[in-house]
PDB file of C-alpha atoms in Angstrom:
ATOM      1  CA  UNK X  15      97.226 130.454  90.091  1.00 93.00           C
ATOM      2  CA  UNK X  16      95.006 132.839  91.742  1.00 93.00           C
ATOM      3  CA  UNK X  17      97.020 135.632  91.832  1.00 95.00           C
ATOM      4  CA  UNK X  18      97.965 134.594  87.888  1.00 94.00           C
ATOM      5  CA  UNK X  19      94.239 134.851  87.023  1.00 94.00           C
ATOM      6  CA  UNK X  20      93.284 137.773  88.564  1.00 94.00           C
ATOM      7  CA  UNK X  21      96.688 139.491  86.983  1.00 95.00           C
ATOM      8  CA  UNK X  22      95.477 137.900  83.332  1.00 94.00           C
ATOM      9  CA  UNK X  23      91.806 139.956  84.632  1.00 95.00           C
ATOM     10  CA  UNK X  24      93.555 143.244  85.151  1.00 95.00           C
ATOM     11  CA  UNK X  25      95.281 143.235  82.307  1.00 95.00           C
ATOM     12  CA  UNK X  26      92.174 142.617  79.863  1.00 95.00           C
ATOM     13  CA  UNK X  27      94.032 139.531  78.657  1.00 93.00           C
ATOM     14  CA  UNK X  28      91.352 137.203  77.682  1.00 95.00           C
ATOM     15  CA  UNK X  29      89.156 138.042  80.937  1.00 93.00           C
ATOM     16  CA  UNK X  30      86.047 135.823  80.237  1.00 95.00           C
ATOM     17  CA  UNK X  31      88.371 132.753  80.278  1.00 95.00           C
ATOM     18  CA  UNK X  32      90.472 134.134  82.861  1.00 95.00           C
ATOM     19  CA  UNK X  33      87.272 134.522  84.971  1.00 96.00           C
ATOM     20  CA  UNK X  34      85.805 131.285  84.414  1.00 96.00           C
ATOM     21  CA  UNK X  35      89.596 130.020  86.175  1.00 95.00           C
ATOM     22  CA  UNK X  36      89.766 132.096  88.850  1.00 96.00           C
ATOM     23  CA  UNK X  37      86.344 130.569  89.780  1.00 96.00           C
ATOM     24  CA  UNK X  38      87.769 127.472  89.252  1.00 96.00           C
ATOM     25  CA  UNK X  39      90.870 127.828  91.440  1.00 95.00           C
ATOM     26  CA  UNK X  40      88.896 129.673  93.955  1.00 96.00           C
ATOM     27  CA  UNK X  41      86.515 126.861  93.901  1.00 96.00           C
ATOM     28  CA  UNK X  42      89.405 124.144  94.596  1.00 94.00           C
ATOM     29  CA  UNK X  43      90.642 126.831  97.425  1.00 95.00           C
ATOM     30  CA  UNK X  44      87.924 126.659  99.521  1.00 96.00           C
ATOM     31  CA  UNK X  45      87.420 122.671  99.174  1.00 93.00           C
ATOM     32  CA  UNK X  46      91.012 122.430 100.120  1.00 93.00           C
ATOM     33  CA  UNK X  47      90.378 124.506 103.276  1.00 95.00           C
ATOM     34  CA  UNK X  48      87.279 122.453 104.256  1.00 94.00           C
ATOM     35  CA  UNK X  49      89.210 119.759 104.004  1.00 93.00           C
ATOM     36  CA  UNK X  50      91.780 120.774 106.223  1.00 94.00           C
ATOM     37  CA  UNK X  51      89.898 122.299 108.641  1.00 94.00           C
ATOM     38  CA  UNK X  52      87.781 119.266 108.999  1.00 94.00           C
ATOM     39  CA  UNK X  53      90.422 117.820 111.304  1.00 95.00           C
ATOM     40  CA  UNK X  54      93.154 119.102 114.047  1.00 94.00           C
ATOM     41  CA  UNK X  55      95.539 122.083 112.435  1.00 94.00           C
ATOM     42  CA  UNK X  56      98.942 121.286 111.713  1.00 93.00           C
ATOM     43  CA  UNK X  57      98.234 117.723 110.041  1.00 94.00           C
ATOM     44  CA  UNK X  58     100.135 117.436 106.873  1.00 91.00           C
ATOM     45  CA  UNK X  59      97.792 117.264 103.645  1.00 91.00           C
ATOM     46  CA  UNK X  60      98.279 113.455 103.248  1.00 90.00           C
ATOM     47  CA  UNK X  61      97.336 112.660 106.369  1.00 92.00           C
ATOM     48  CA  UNK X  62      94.020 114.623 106.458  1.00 94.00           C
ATOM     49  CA  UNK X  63      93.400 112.896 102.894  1.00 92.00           C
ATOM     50  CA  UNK X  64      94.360 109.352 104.704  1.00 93.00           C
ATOM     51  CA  UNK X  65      92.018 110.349 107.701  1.00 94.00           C
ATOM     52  CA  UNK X  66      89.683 110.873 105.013  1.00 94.00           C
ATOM     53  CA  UNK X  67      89.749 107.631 103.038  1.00 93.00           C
ATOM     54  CA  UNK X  68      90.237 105.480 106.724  1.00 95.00           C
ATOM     55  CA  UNK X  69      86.588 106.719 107.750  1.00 96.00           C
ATOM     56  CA  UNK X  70      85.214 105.773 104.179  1.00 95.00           C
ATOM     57  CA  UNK X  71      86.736 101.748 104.928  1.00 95.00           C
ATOM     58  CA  UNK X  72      85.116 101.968 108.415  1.00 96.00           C
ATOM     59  CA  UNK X  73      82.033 103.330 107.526  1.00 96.00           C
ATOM     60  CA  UNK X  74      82.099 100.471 104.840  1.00 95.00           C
ATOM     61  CA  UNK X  75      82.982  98.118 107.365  1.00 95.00           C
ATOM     62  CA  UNK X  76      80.069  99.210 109.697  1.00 95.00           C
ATOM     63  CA  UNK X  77      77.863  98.424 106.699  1.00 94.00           C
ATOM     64  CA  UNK X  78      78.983  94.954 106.338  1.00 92.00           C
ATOM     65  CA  UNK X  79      80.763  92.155 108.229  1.00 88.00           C
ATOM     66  CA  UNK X  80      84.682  93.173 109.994  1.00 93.00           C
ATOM     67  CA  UNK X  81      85.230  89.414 109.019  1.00 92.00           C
ATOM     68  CA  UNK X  82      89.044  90.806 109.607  1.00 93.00           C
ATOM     69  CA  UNK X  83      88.261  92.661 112.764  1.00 94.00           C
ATOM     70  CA  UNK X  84      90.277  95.856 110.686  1.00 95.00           C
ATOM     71  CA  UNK X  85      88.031  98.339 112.858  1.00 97.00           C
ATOM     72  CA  UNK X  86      89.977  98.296 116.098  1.00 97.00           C
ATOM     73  CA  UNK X  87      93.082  98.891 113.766  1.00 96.00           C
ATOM     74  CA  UNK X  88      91.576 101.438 112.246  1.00 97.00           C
ATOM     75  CA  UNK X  89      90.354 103.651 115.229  1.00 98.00           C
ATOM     76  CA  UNK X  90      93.936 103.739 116.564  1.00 97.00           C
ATOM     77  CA  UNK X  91      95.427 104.531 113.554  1.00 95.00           C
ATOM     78  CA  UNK X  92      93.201 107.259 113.198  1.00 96.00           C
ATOM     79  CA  UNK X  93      93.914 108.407 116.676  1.00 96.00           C
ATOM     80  CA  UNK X  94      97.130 108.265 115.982  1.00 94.00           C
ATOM     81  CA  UNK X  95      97.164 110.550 113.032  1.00 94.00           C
ATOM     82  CA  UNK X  96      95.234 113.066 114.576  1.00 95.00           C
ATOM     83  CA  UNK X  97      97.180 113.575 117.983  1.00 94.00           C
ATOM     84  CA  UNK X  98      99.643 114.040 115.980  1.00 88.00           C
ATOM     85  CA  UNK X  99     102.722 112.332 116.880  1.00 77.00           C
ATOM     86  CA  UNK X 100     102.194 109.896 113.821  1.00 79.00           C
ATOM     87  CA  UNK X 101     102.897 111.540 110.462  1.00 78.00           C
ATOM     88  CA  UNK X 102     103.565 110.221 106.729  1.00 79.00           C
ATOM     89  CA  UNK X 103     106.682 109.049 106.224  1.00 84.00           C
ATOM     90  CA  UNK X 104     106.409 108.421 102.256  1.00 86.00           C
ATOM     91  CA  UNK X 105     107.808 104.522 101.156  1.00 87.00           C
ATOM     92  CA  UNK X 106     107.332 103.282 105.203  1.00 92.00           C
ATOM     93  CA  UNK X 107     105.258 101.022 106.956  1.00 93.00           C
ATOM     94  CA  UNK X 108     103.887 100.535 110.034  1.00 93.00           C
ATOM     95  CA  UNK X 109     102.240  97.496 111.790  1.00 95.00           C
ATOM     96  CA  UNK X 110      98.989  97.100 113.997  1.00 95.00           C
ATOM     97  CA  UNK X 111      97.337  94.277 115.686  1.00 96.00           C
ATOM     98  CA  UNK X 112      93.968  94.444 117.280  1.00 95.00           C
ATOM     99  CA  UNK X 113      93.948  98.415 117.246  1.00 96.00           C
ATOM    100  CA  UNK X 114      97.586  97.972 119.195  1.00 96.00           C
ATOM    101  CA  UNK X 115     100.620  99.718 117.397  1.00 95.00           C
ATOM    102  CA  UNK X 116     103.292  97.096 116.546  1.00 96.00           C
ATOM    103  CA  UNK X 117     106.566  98.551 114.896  1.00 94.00           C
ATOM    104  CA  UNK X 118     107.617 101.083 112.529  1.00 91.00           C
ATOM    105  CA  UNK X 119     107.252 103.449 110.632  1.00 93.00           C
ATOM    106  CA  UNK X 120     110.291 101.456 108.567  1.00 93.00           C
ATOM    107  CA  UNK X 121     111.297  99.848 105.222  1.00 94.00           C
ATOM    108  CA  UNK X 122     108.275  97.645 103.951  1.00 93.00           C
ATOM    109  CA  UNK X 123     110.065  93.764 104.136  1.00 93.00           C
ATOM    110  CA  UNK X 124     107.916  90.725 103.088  1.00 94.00           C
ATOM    111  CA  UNK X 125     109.953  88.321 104.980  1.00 95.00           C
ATOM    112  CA  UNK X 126     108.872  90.676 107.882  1.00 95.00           C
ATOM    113  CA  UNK X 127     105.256  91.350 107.214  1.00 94.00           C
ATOM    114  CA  UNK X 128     104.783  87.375 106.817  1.00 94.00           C
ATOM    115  CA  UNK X 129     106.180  87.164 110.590  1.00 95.00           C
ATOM    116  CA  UNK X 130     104.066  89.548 111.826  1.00 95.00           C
ATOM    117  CA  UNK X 131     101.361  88.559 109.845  1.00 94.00           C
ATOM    118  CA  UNK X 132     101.659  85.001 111.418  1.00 94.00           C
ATOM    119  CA  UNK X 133     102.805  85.926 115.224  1.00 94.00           C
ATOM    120  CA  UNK X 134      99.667  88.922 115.555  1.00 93.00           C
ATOM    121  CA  UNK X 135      96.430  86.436 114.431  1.00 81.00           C
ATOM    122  CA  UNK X 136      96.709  87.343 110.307  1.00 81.00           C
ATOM    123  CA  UNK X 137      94.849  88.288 109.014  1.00 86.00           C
ATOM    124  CA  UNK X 138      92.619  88.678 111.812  1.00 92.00           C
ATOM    125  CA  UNK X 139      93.058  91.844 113.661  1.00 93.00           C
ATOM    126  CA  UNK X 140      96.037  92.477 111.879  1.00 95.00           C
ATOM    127  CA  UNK X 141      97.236  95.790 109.423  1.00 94.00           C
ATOM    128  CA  UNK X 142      99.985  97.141 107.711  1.00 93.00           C
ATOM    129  CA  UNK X 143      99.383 100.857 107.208  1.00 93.00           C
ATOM    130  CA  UNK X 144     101.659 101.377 104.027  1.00 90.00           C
ATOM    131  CA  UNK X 145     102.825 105.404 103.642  1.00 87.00           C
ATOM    132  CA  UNK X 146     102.367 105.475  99.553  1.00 82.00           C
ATOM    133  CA  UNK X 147      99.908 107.342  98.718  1.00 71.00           C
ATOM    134  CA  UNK X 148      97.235 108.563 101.151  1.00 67.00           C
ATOM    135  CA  UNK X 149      94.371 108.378  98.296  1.00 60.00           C
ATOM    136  CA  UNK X 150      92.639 111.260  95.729  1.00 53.00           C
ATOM    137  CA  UNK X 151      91.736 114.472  97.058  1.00 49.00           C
ATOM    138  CA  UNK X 152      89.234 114.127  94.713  1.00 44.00           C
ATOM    139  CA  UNK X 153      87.902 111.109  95.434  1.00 39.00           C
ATOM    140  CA  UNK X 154      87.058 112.349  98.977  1.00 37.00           C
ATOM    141  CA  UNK X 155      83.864 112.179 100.167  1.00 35.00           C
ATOM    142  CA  UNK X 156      83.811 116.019 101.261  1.00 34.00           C
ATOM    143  CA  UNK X 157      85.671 116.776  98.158  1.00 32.00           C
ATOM    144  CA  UNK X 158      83.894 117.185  94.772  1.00 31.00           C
ATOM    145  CA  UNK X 159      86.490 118.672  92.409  1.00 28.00           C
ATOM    146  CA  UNK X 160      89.807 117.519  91.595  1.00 29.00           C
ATOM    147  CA  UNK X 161      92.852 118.619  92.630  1.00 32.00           C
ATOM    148  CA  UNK X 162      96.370 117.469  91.876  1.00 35.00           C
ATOM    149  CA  UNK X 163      97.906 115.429  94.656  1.00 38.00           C
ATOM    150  CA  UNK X 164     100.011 117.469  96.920  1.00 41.00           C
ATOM    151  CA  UNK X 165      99.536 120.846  95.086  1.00 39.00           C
ATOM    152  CA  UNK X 166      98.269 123.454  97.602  1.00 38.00           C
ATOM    153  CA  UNK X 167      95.731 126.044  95.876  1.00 37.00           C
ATOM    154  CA  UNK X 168      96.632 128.860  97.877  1.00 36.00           C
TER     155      UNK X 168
END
């Protein structure tokens, strides 16, 4: 889109509107790369955006009461996604109790989850970290303009 607008600027097509996007899109560029460079290279987009909106519930945790002791769970998860080995896997789940990794990344089973849920002190210490969606790009705290899920500016 970049490239589009300054092409639409060179060409004297409509360049005051033209202008006005390319500072747009240029805008949305460089929160994008903030964003991603605010954690370890190579993570995918959803799971910087997940990293993201995991601190936001901890630092709302840290504000009130862990009644469900979802911090520990948290902290490894987090760990997790930034070594690395644990990436989104769209429609999966995964399973943690007391910031210990259970099982998965697999098919999301109620039957299953109401197991766990009963066998790992639920819903005490217990979480089911659902791949769906990771959570707004916008609605980041780092982030103040919107951009479409999964659409890289560049």
């Amino acid at each position: 889109m970049i490239q589009r607008c300054n092409d639409r600027i060179r060409d004297g097509i409509m360049p005051q509107w033209w202008e006005e996007k390319l500072e747009q899109y240029e805008k949305r560029k460089k929160d994008y790369e903030n964003l991603m460079g605010s954690e370890p290279a190579g993570l995918s987009f959803e799971v910087v955006i997940r990293l993201k909106r995991l601190e936001t519930v901890k630092s709302s945790l840290l504000q009130a009461d862990d009644k469900y002791n979802a911090i520990p769970n948290i902290d490894a998860i987090m760990k997790d996604y930034r070594a690395g080995g644990y990436v989104w896997d769209y429609g999966k789940v995964t399973y943690w109790s007391n910031g210990k990794f259970l099982c998965g990344p697999k098919e999301f089973d109620v039957d299953e989850f109401l197991l766990l849920h009963s066998e790992h002190d639920g819903p005490k210490g217990f979480w089911a970290e659902i791949h769906d969606n990771p959570g707004d790009f916008s609605a980041s705290p780092a982030i103040g303009h919107t951009l479409p899920q999964g659409n890289d500016p560049a």
